[in-house]
Amino acid sequence: MEREDSITRREFIKAFTEKIILSGGILGVASFFARRKVSSFDFSIKPFDFKTEAGAGSFLIVSSKDKRKLKELLGDAFDRIGGIGRFISPSDKVLIKVNCGFARPAWVGATTSPEVVRAMVELCSDAGAKDIFVFDNPINTPYLCYEISGIKEAIESTSARIIYPAPYLCRSIEVSRGVIGRFPIFEGVLKEADKLVNIPTAKVHNLSLVSLAMKNLYGFFGGSRSMFHQKIHQVIAELAWFIRPTVNLLDATRLLIRNGPTGGSRDDVRERGIVAISPDIVAIDSFGCELLGVRPENVDYIRRAEKSGLGKADFREFDRFVEIRR
Amino acid sequence: MKIRYVRIVYQLSFFLMFLWLVGITAMRVVDFFNVKLFLNSSVLIAIINIVSNHKIASGFILSFVILGLTLFLGRFFCGWICPMGAIMQFFSYIGQSKDARVRYNKNTFEERRRYKLCLLIVVLIAAFWGLVLTGYLDPLVLLTRFFTLIIFPFLGLLPIDLSSIGISLDKGLAFNIAIITSAIVIAAVLLNFYVPRFWCRYVCPLGGIFSLAAVNPLYKMVRDKEKCISCGRCREFCQGGCNIDKDAIYSECLMCMNCYSVCPVGAISYSPFPRRKRQVDIEARRQDISSEKREDAKVEYMGVALSRRDFIVSAFLGVTVVGALRDVKILDRGRAAIIRPPGSLDEDAFLSHCIRCGLCMRSCPTNVIQPIVSSNLELLLTPVLDFNKGFCEYECVNCSKVCPTAAITSITLEQKKAGKGKIGTAFVDKDRCIAWSMGRDCLVCQEVCPVSPKAIYIAENSFAGRGGDIKRLYAPVVDPSLCIGCGSCQYNCPVRDLPAIRVTSIGEVRSVSNRFFL
């Protein structure tokens, strides 16, 4: 029985062919554009390189017992290598990476001293930085970390602001072709910045022996970074290749010599009042090792980083090696 | 200005104050603001705590002040202050019928209002056995938990920032079975479309206590019979359903003062009525007519009548509910092996103190305090520490500061670090540990351990590889005398599904029986 809404065989074949040709055309055009996109794609990994020519080959050690004079001291130190203006140009957006991984009071020595952060923020702001933001992705609860460590209070009256780790800032990107591979990185923060100032604190660490400038870059990792402990030296070296700070300030005003990296007792801390400044991250770490009583040659990640050309471990050989004591 | 708008302003501001106080609980401002203010104003919580524990936190004096004022002013708490009442009134207003006759009929007094008194008896009888039912029936507890478990986590998903007014909306906050533990509030809201203020009229045991206190308050809505033209507008807009246009039943009057605002002839006033005994005819009330029309008015009672049968049935129900909710197999409730927040009372005392308000969950910065998921229904809604969701922050005693009934006793940071904070002990699962049985470096647990000296120390492990070669590496060992059970190790363990280091409640300082060392 013939239904009224049925079509003839001829009509069916006609319509069918028409659709085949149409969809083929669409696919063809799409693949043409897709191919063009692919051919212009760059497969090489672009590191976040904030390094400038400023201060190359210089290493400064500042030591003082008086924390109130830190800003002048740091200012003086930067003047020896051409002034802070060579690192931070006006209208720069400066990202300050502190170590604020644990909700611990400053005297424990597990976090960067608020005084050093404040002094550096003021120097940057004097140099005319447009926007200064402090960042870390802590292990403990973020707002408690900033509040208890005193960093929040220290920068409250300055122009700097704190960026709390939020999921929208974090994205999985390719960090290296080695151990890390694709991993969540707080890319949103790094992309926003023009300059990166790395202010770690000097601590001992159970596995990497020391936790210094390169280990501090761990704070840009999101996700479940705890599994990186399995190959921690390689991971630190790869990360230091991927994120290259403009300048590093090692806060050794307090040294955490035991129970690192969390501390918790006054016996674990030594007051030294030292700040080391250098654009060379490897030199900073090898200096930190000596402060903590670890031979830099024994620290695997420093050797790996030096081998990949990130810097020189022997800081005493630097052209401009300056010590300022007050 | 009409008194009705004044009331709405009051309700709105008290509601926002409640919302704000629950909201700021997450910040470290609990030292400056009394975030338990609203819970402290619930006399139901106070009475239940007195019945089950024979003592009460000092903050609950406020609730007795409110109860005392009710004797003079009527149920002003229900109509003017209670945030639950404000929500119910709002939805009743939205859901009200357009037909004046339907509105009038729905606001008629019924004897079924006594059900809230029956529930009050159930709650009180259960409290004698130490079973606290406020988690299901106290409006302020329900609302606190509702906002904690549902509203604030939801607001956290939206791109809004309320940190300028002190409310931190943490991203990714999530709670177990939140919708189930908040279902009663949602049901109460929906029932307003069936009968206005259904919850307040039929269910709320706190309202039941106030209704007993407000049987004949000093100040009340008084209808001038001479002026009244019997238009019925007062009952049409009545929120409590107290039959103001006949013989008003003041125990049901919610002091909404709508009658005062809508009366076209000004027959209704808020004034002290001579405290003489009035004769109210129950029969007349049942037939919904004024007792003036009946000659044989006998009964001298002006509240909701609760019969002897009602009392016996609800008392029986109260006993039954204890048997139904309590897992009778666990005679020693301490064996439930639950990790409670630091400073908690021993399990038996904890369960009879905890009102299941969820304020500790709101105050926790790491989201580790969760409503419990358990087959033992008595434990339902109580806080438990789930170390797969968070860890107990070492420098924090928020939960002990906010607990309104001291189920989590108030401890200082120093006390917490000096040993009162021991809530359990960590155990390394060597079979799952990648340092012990897979020959890879890890030691994350040792790194994040917050105590000094660290409760996790490292020991050398010789790992035999597949080919028989021996690899020497370091692996974690727990020192139970130093471990405080904070769960940092479990939370950060890279073996994420079933962590290779786990905390259980054994060795917790709150219990005398849950120990394993001599």
PDB file of C-alpha atoms in Angstrom, chain B residues 277-483:
ATOM      1  CA  LYS B 277      -9.689  34.921  83.224  1.00  0.00           C
ATOM      2  CA  ARG B 278     -11.532  34.649  79.995  1.00  0.00           C
ATOM      3  CA  GLN B 279     -13.769  31.849  79.197  1.00  0.00           C
ATOM      4  CA  VAL B 280     -13.049  30.274  75.871  1.00  0.00           C
ATOM      5  CA  ASP B 281     -15.284  27.656  74.463  1.00  0.00           C
ATOM      6  CA  ILE B 282     -13.447  24.855  72.719  1.00  0.00           C
ATOM      7  CA  GLU B 283     -16.630  23.755  71.025  1.00  0.00           C
ATOM      8  CA  ALA B 284     -17.141  27.255  69.676  1.00  0.00           C
ATOM      9  CA  ARG B 285     -13.569  27.265  68.469  1.00  0.00           C
ATOM     10  CA  ARG B 286     -14.019  23.978  66.675  1.00  0.00           C
ATOM     11  CA  GLN B 287     -17.043  25.320  64.872  1.00  0.00           C
ATOM     12  CA  ASP B 288     -15.121  28.529  64.155  1.00  0.00           C
ATOM     13  CA  ILE B 289     -17.700  30.882  65.667  1.00  0.00           C
ATOM     14  CA  SER B 290     -17.340  33.534  68.296  1.00  0.00           C
ATOM     15  CA  SER B 291     -18.047  32.358  71.835  1.00  0.00           C
ATOM     16  CA  GLU B 292     -20.280  35.365  72.337  1.00  0.00           C
ATOM     17  CA  LYS B 293     -22.831  33.583  70.240  1.00  0.00           C
ATOM     18  CA  ARG B 294     -22.893  30.599  72.596  1.00  0.00           C
ATOM     19  CA  GLU B 295     -24.397  30.722  76.017  1.00  0.00           C
ATOM     20  CA  ASP B 296     -22.698  27.718  77.579  1.00  0.00           C
ATOM     21  CA  ALA B 297     -19.008  28.690  77.431  1.00  0.00           C
ATOM     22  CA  LYS B 298     -17.207  26.500  79.957  1.00  0.00           C
ATOM     23  CA  VAL B 299     -13.541  25.861  79.319  1.00  0.00           C
ATOM     24  CA  GLU B 300     -11.036  28.235  80.879  1.00  0.00           C
ATOM     25  CA  TYR B 301      -8.119  27.753  78.554  1.00  0.00           C
ATOM     26  CA  MET B 302      -6.737  30.053  75.940  1.00  0.00           C
ATOM     27  CA  GLY B 303      -3.934  28.093  74.263  1.00  0.00           C
ATOM     28  CA  VAL B 304      -3.686  25.010  72.159  1.00  0.00           C
ATOM     29  CA  ALA B 305      -5.294  22.080  73.869  1.00  0.00           C
ATOM     30  CA  LEU B 306      -3.091  19.025  74.223  1.00  0.00           C
ATOM     31  CA  SER B 307      -4.982  15.989  75.413  1.00  0.00           C
ATOM     32  CA  ARG B 308      -3.676  13.266  77.692  1.00  0.00           C
ATOM     33  CA  ARG B 309      -3.723  10.896  74.755  1.00  0.00           C
ATOM     34  CA  ASP B 310      -1.567  13.255  72.709  1.00  0.00           C
ATOM     35  CA  PHE B 311       0.926  13.438  75.523  1.00  0.00           C
ATOM     36  CA  ILE B 312       1.165   9.675  75.987  1.00  0.00           C
ATOM     37  CA  VAL B 313       1.463   8.998  72.266  1.00  0.00           C
ATOM     38  CA  SER B 314       4.202  11.564  71.761  1.00  0.00           C
ATOM     39  CA  ALA B 315       6.102  10.467  74.855  1.00  0.00           C
ATOM     40  CA  PHE B 316       5.990   6.924  73.509  1.00  0.00           C
ATOM     41  CA  LEU B 317       7.190   8.228  70.160  1.00  0.00           C
ATOM     42  CA  GLY B 318      10.047   9.998  71.889  1.00  0.00           C
ATOM     43  CA  VAL B 319      11.221   6.726  73.390  1.00  0.00           C
ATOM     44  CA  THR B 320      10.744   4.895  70.113  1.00  0.00           C
ATOM     45  CA  VAL B 321      12.797   7.391  68.187  1.00  0.00           C
ATOM     46  CA  VAL B 322      15.719   6.739  70.515  1.00  0.00           C
ATOM     47  CA  GLY B 323      15.539   3.058  69.696  1.00  0.00           C
ATOM     48  CA  ALA B 324      15.048   3.746  66.019  1.00  0.00           C
ATOM     49  CA  LEU B 325      17.964   6.127  65.552  1.00  0.00           C
ATOM     50  CA  ARG B 326      20.467   4.697  67.965  1.00  0.00           C
ATOM     51  CA  ASP B 327      22.405   1.713  66.782  1.00  0.00           C
ATOM     52  CA  VAL B 328      21.703  -0.527  69.763  1.00  0.00           C
ATOM     53  CA  LYS B 329      24.552  -2.842  68.896  1.00  0.00           C
ATOM     54  CA  ILE B 330      27.021  -0.137  69.742  1.00  0.00           C
ATOM     55  CA  LEU B 331      26.484  -0.071  73.463  1.00  0.00           C
ATOM     56  CA  ASP B 332      29.848   1.532  73.989  1.00  0.00           C
ATOM     57  CA  ARG B 333      29.510   4.525  71.736  1.00  0.00           C
ATOM     58  CA  GLY B 334      33.204   5.254  72.061  1.00  0.00           C
ATOM     59  CA  ARG B 335      33.900   2.306  69.795  1.00  0.00           C
ATOM     60  CA  ALA B 336      32.394   4.058  66.820  1.00  0.00           C
ATOM     61  CA  ALA B 337      35.966   5.167  65.960  1.00  0.00           C
ATOM     62  CA  ILE B 338      35.139   8.540  64.519  1.00  0.00           C
ATOM     63  CA  ILE B 339      37.684  11.329  64.215  1.00  0.00           C
ATOM     64  CA  ARG B 340      36.079  14.389  65.790  1.00  0.00           C
ATOM     65  CA  PRO B 341      37.449  17.944  65.682  1.00  0.00           C
ATOM     66  CA  PRO B 342      40.232  18.719  68.198  1.00  0.00           C
ATOM     67  CA  GLY B 343      38.899  19.560  71.628  1.00  0.00           C
ATOM     68  CA  SER B 344      35.784  17.399  71.284  1.00  0.00           C
ATOM     69  CA  LEU B 345      34.225  15.714  74.271  1.00  0.00           C
ATOM     70  CA  ASP B 346      34.299  11.959  74.622  1.00  0.00           C
ATOM     71  CA  GLU B 347      31.946  10.295  72.170  1.00  0.00           C
ATOM     72  CA  ASP B 348      29.072   9.727  74.607  1.00  0.00           C
ATOM     73  CA  ALA B 349      29.101  13.304  75.865  1.00  0.00           C
ATOM     74  CA  PHE B 350      29.796  14.648  72.397  1.00  0.00           C
ATOM     75  CA  LEU B 351      26.641  13.127  70.949  1.00  0.00           C
ATOM     76  CA  SER B 352      24.440  14.510  73.696  1.00  0.00           C
ATOM     77  CA  HIS B 353      26.014  17.979  73.432  1.00  0.00           C
ATOM     78  CA  CYS B 354      26.256  18.344  69.658  1.00  0.00           C
ATOM     79  CA  ILE B 355      23.197  20.081  68.219  1.00  0.00           C
ATOM     80  CA  ARG B 356      24.201  19.307  64.601  1.00  0.00           C
ATOM     81  CA  CYS B 357      24.270  22.962  63.559  1.00  0.00           C
ATOM     82  CA  GLY B 358      27.262  22.593  61.235  1.00  0.00           C
ATOM     83  CA  LEU B 359      28.914  25.806  62.395  1.00  0.00           C
ATOM     84  CA  CYS B 360      32.208  23.938  62.864  1.00  0.00           C
ATOM     85  CA  MET B 361      31.979  22.862  59.210  1.00  0.00           C
ATOM     86  CA  ARG B 362      31.539  26.481  58.201  1.00  0.00           C
ATOM     87  CA  SER B 363      34.423  27.645  60.355  1.00  0.00           C
ATOM     88  CA  CYS B 364      36.891  25.076  59.045  1.00  0.00           C
ATOM     89  CA  PRO B 365      39.360  26.646  56.597  1.00  0.00           C
ATOM     90  CA  THR B 366      40.272  23.365  54.918  1.00  0.00           C
ATOM     91  CA  ASN B 367      36.839  21.790  54.431  1.00  0.00           C
ATOM     92  CA  VAL B 368      37.990  18.730  56.375  1.00  0.00           C
ATOM     93  CA  ILE B 369      35.005  18.758  58.747  1.00  0.00           C
ATOM     94  CA  GLN B 370      32.167  16.989  56.994  1.00  0.00           C
ATOM     95  CA  PRO B 371      28.708  15.788  57.962  1.00  0.00           C
ATOM     96  CA  ILE B 372      29.072  12.110  58.726  1.00  0.00           C
ATOM     97  CA  VAL B 373      27.846   9.392  56.402  1.00  0.00           C
ATOM     98  CA  SER B 374      26.980   6.474  58.621  1.00  0.00           C
ATOM     99  CA  SER B 375      24.518   3.664  58.984  1.00  0.00           C
ATOM    100  CA  ASN B 376      24.223   4.593  62.632  1.00  0.00           C
ATOM    101  CA  LEU B 377      21.487   7.188  62.300  1.00  0.00           C
ATOM    102  CA  GLU B 378      22.226   8.832  65.608  1.00  0.00           C
ATOM    103  CA  LEU B 379      25.550   9.995  64.227  1.00  0.00           C
ATOM    104  CA  LEU B 380      23.941  11.563  61.175  1.00  0.00           C
ATOM    105  CA  LEU B 381      24.708  15.282  60.695  1.00  0.00           C
ATOM    106  CA  THR B 382      27.478  15.294  63.297  1.00  0.00           C
ATOM    107  CA  PRO B 383      30.950  16.496  62.266  1.00  0.00           C
ATOM    108  CA  VAL B 384      33.657  14.079  61.224  1.00  0.00           C
ATOM    109  CA  LEU B 385      37.136  14.753  59.859  1.00  0.00           C
ATOM    110  CA  ASP B 386      37.558  13.366  56.366  1.00  0.00           C
ATOM    111  CA  PHE B 387      41.263  13.521  55.600  1.00  0.00           C
ATOM    112  CA  ASN B 388      40.736  12.739  51.949  1.00  0.00           C
ATOM    113  CA  LYS B 389      39.001  16.127  51.640  1.00  0.00           C
ATOM    114  CA  GLY B 390      41.297  18.212  53.791  1.00  0.00           C
ATOM    115  CA  PHE B 391      43.515  18.193  56.849  1.00  0.00           C
ATOM    116  CA  CYS B 392      43.331  19.737  60.296  1.00  0.00           C
ATOM    117  CA  GLU B 393      45.219  23.029  60.107  1.00  0.00           C
ATOM    118  CA  TYR B 394      47.909  23.128  62.781  1.00  0.00           C
ATOM    119  CA  GLU B 395      47.557  26.839  63.627  1.00  0.00           C
ATOM    120  CA  CYS B 396      43.784  26.883  63.883  1.00  0.00           C
ATOM    121  CA  VAL B 397      41.154  26.238  66.556  1.00  0.00           C
ATOM    122  CA  ASN B 398      38.200  27.843  64.784  1.00  0.00           C
ATOM    123  CA  CYS B 399      35.788  24.959  65.339  1.00  0.00           C
ATOM    124  CA  SER B 400      36.340  24.979  69.088  1.00  0.00           C
ATOM    125  CA  LYS B 401      35.685  28.708  69.175  1.00  0.00           C
ATOM    126  CA  VAL B 402      32.386  28.582  67.338  1.00  0.00           C
ATOM    127  CA  CYS B 403      30.757  25.501  68.882  1.00  0.00           C
ATOM    128  CA  PRO B 404      27.687  26.902  70.692  1.00  0.00           C
ATOM    129  CA  THR B 405      27.190  24.045  73.143  1.00  0.00           C
ATOM    130  CA  ALA B 406      30.846  23.213  73.826  1.00  0.00           C
ATOM    131  CA  ALA B 407      30.573  19.748  72.299  1.00  0.00           C
ATOM    132  CA  ILE B 408      33.924  20.879  70.917  1.00  0.00           C
ATOM    133  CA  THR B 409      35.324  22.441  74.063  1.00  0.00           C
ATOM    134  CA  SER B 410      37.070  25.756  73.752  1.00  0.00           C
ATOM    135  CA  ILE B 411      40.819  25.182  73.493  1.00  0.00           C
ATOM    136  CA  THR B 412      43.592  27.651  72.747  1.00  0.00           C
ATOM    137  CA  LEU B 413      46.306  27.153  70.165  1.00  0.00           C
ATOM    138  CA  GLU B 414      48.807  26.509  72.952  1.00  0.00           C
ATOM    139  CA  GLN B 415      46.601  23.813  74.471  1.00  0.00           C
ATOM    140  CA  LYS B 416      46.091  22.260  71.066  1.00  0.00           C
ATOM    141  CA  LYS B 417      49.830  22.059  70.477  1.00  0.00           C
ATOM    142  CA  ALA B 418      50.466  20.864  74.030  1.00  0.00           C
ATOM    143  CA  GLY B 419      48.540  17.659  73.467  1.00  0.00           C
ATOM    144  CA  LYS B 420      44.819  18.486  73.534  1.00  0.00           C
ATOM    145  CA  GLY B 421      44.826  18.465  69.759  1.00  0.00           C
ATOM    146  CA  LYS B 422      45.563  14.769  69.411  1.00  0.00           C
ATOM    147  CA  ILE B 423      42.625  13.437  67.464  1.00  0.00           C
ATOM    148  CA  GLY B 424      44.075  10.213  66.158  1.00  0.00           C
ATOM    149  CA  THR B 425      47.177   8.434  64.977  1.00  0.00           C
ATOM    150  CA  ALA B 426      48.621   7.953  61.511  1.00  0.00           C
ATOM    151  CA  PHE B 427      49.558   4.504  60.225  1.00  0.00           C
ATOM    152  CA  VAL B 428      51.746   3.773  57.232  1.00  0.00           C
ATOM    153  CA  ASP B 429      50.262   1.197  54.920  1.00  0.00           C
ATOM    154  CA  LYS B 430      53.560  -0.313  53.825  1.00  0.00           C
ATOM    155  CA  ASP B 431      51.989  -2.333  51.018  1.00  0.00           C
ATOM    156  CA  ARG B 432      50.712   0.804  49.343  1.00  0.00           C
ATOM    157  CA  CYS B 433      53.570   3.133  50.257  1.00  0.00           C
ATOM    158  CA  ILE B 434      55.695   3.849  47.199  1.00  0.00           C
ATOM    159  CA  ALA B 435      58.803   4.280  49.333  1.00  0.00           C
ATOM    160  CA  TRP B 436      58.361   1.043  51.245  1.00  0.00           C
ATOM    161  CA  SER B 437      57.255  -1.358  48.551  1.00  0.00           C
ATOM    162  CA  MET B 438      57.887   0.288  45.185  1.00  0.00           C
ATOM    163  CA  GLY B 439      61.410   1.541  45.650  1.00  0.00           C
ATOM    164  CA  ARG B 440      60.761   5.165  44.714  1.00  0.00           C
ATOM    165  CA  ASP B 441      61.620   8.318  46.637  1.00  0.00           C
ATOM    166  CA  CYS B 442      58.662  10.076  48.158  1.00  0.00           C
ATOM    167  CA  LEU B 443      58.593  11.246  51.822  1.00  0.00           C
ATOM    168  CA  VAL B 444      55.803  13.756  51.139  1.00  0.00           C
ATOM    169  CA  CYS B 445      54.164  12.772  54.427  1.00  0.00           C
ATOM    170  CA  GLN B 446      57.351  13.509  56.312  1.00  0.00           C
ATOM    171  CA  GLU B 447      57.662  16.880  54.605  1.00  0.00           C
ATOM    172  CA  VAL B 448      54.183  18.131  55.477  1.00  0.00           C
ATOM    173  CA  CYS B 449      54.100  16.845  59.064  1.00  0.00           C
ATOM    174  CA  PRO B 450      53.554  20.051  61.077  1.00  0.00           C
ATOM    175  CA  VAL B 451      54.810  19.066  64.526  1.00  0.00           C
ATOM    176  CA  SER B 452      58.358  19.701  65.681  1.00  0.00           C
ATOM    177  CA  PRO B 453      60.200  17.402  65.963  1.00  0.00           C
ATOM    178  CA  LYS B 454      58.384  15.669  63.129  1.00  0.00           C
ATOM    179  CA  ALA B 455      56.129  12.785  64.073  1.00  0.00           C
ATOM    180  CA  ILE B 456      57.251  11.007  60.923  1.00  0.00           C
ATOM    181  CA  TYR B 457      60.902  10.110  60.814  1.00  0.00           C
ATOM    182  CA  ILE B 458      62.785   8.403  58.035  1.00  0.00           C
ATOM    183  CA  ALA B 459      64.256   4.942  58.100  1.00  0.00           C
ATOM    184  CA  GLU B 460      66.383   3.236  55.511  1.00  0.00           C
ATOM    185  CA  ASN B 461      64.582   0.696  53.421  1.00  0.00           C
ATOM    186  CA  SER B 462      66.311  -1.897  51.279  1.00  0.00           C
ATOM    187  CA  PHE B 463      64.064  -2.559  48.365  1.00  0.00           C
ATOM    188  CA  ALA B 464      64.587  -5.745  46.391  1.00  0.00           C
ATOM    189  CA  GLY B 465      64.010  -5.055  42.710  1.00  0.00           C
ATOM    190  CA  ARG B 466      62.751  -7.517  40.147  1.00  0.00           C
ATOM    191  CA  GLY B 467      66.194  -8.660  39.146  1.00  0.00           C
ATOM    192  CA  GLY B 468      67.236  -9.186  42.749  1.00  0.00           C
ATOM    193  CA  ASP B 469      69.221  -5.957  42.980  1.00  0.00           C
ATOM    194  CA  ILE B 470      68.906  -4.156  46.301  1.00  0.00           C
ATOM    195  CA  LYS B 471      68.050  -0.451  46.270  1.00  0.00           C
ATOM    196  CA  ARG B 472      68.583   1.552  49.439  1.00  0.00           C
ATOM    197  CA  LEU B 473      66.270   4.481  50.013  1.00  0.00           C
ATOM    198  CA  TYR B 474      64.462   6.346  52.790  1.00  0.00           C
ATOM    199  CA  ALA B 475      60.901   5.540  53.845  1.00  0.00           C
ATOM    200  CA  PRO B 476      58.559   7.056  56.440  1.00  0.00           C
ATOM    201  CA  VAL B 477      57.909   5.714  59.939  1.00  0.00           C
ATOM    202  CA  VAL B 478      55.321   7.178  62.304  1.00  0.00           C
ATOM    203  CA  ASP B 479      56.180   7.983  65.910  1.00  0.00           C
ATOM    204  CA  PRO B 480      52.791   7.559  67.622  1.00  0.00           C
ATOM    205  CA  SER B 481      53.804   9.524  70.692  1.00  0.00           C
ATOM    206  CA  LEU B 482      54.353  12.653  68.604  1.00  0.00           C
ATOM    207  CA  CYS B 483      51.600  12.174  65.996  1.00  0.00           C
TER     208      CYS B 483
END
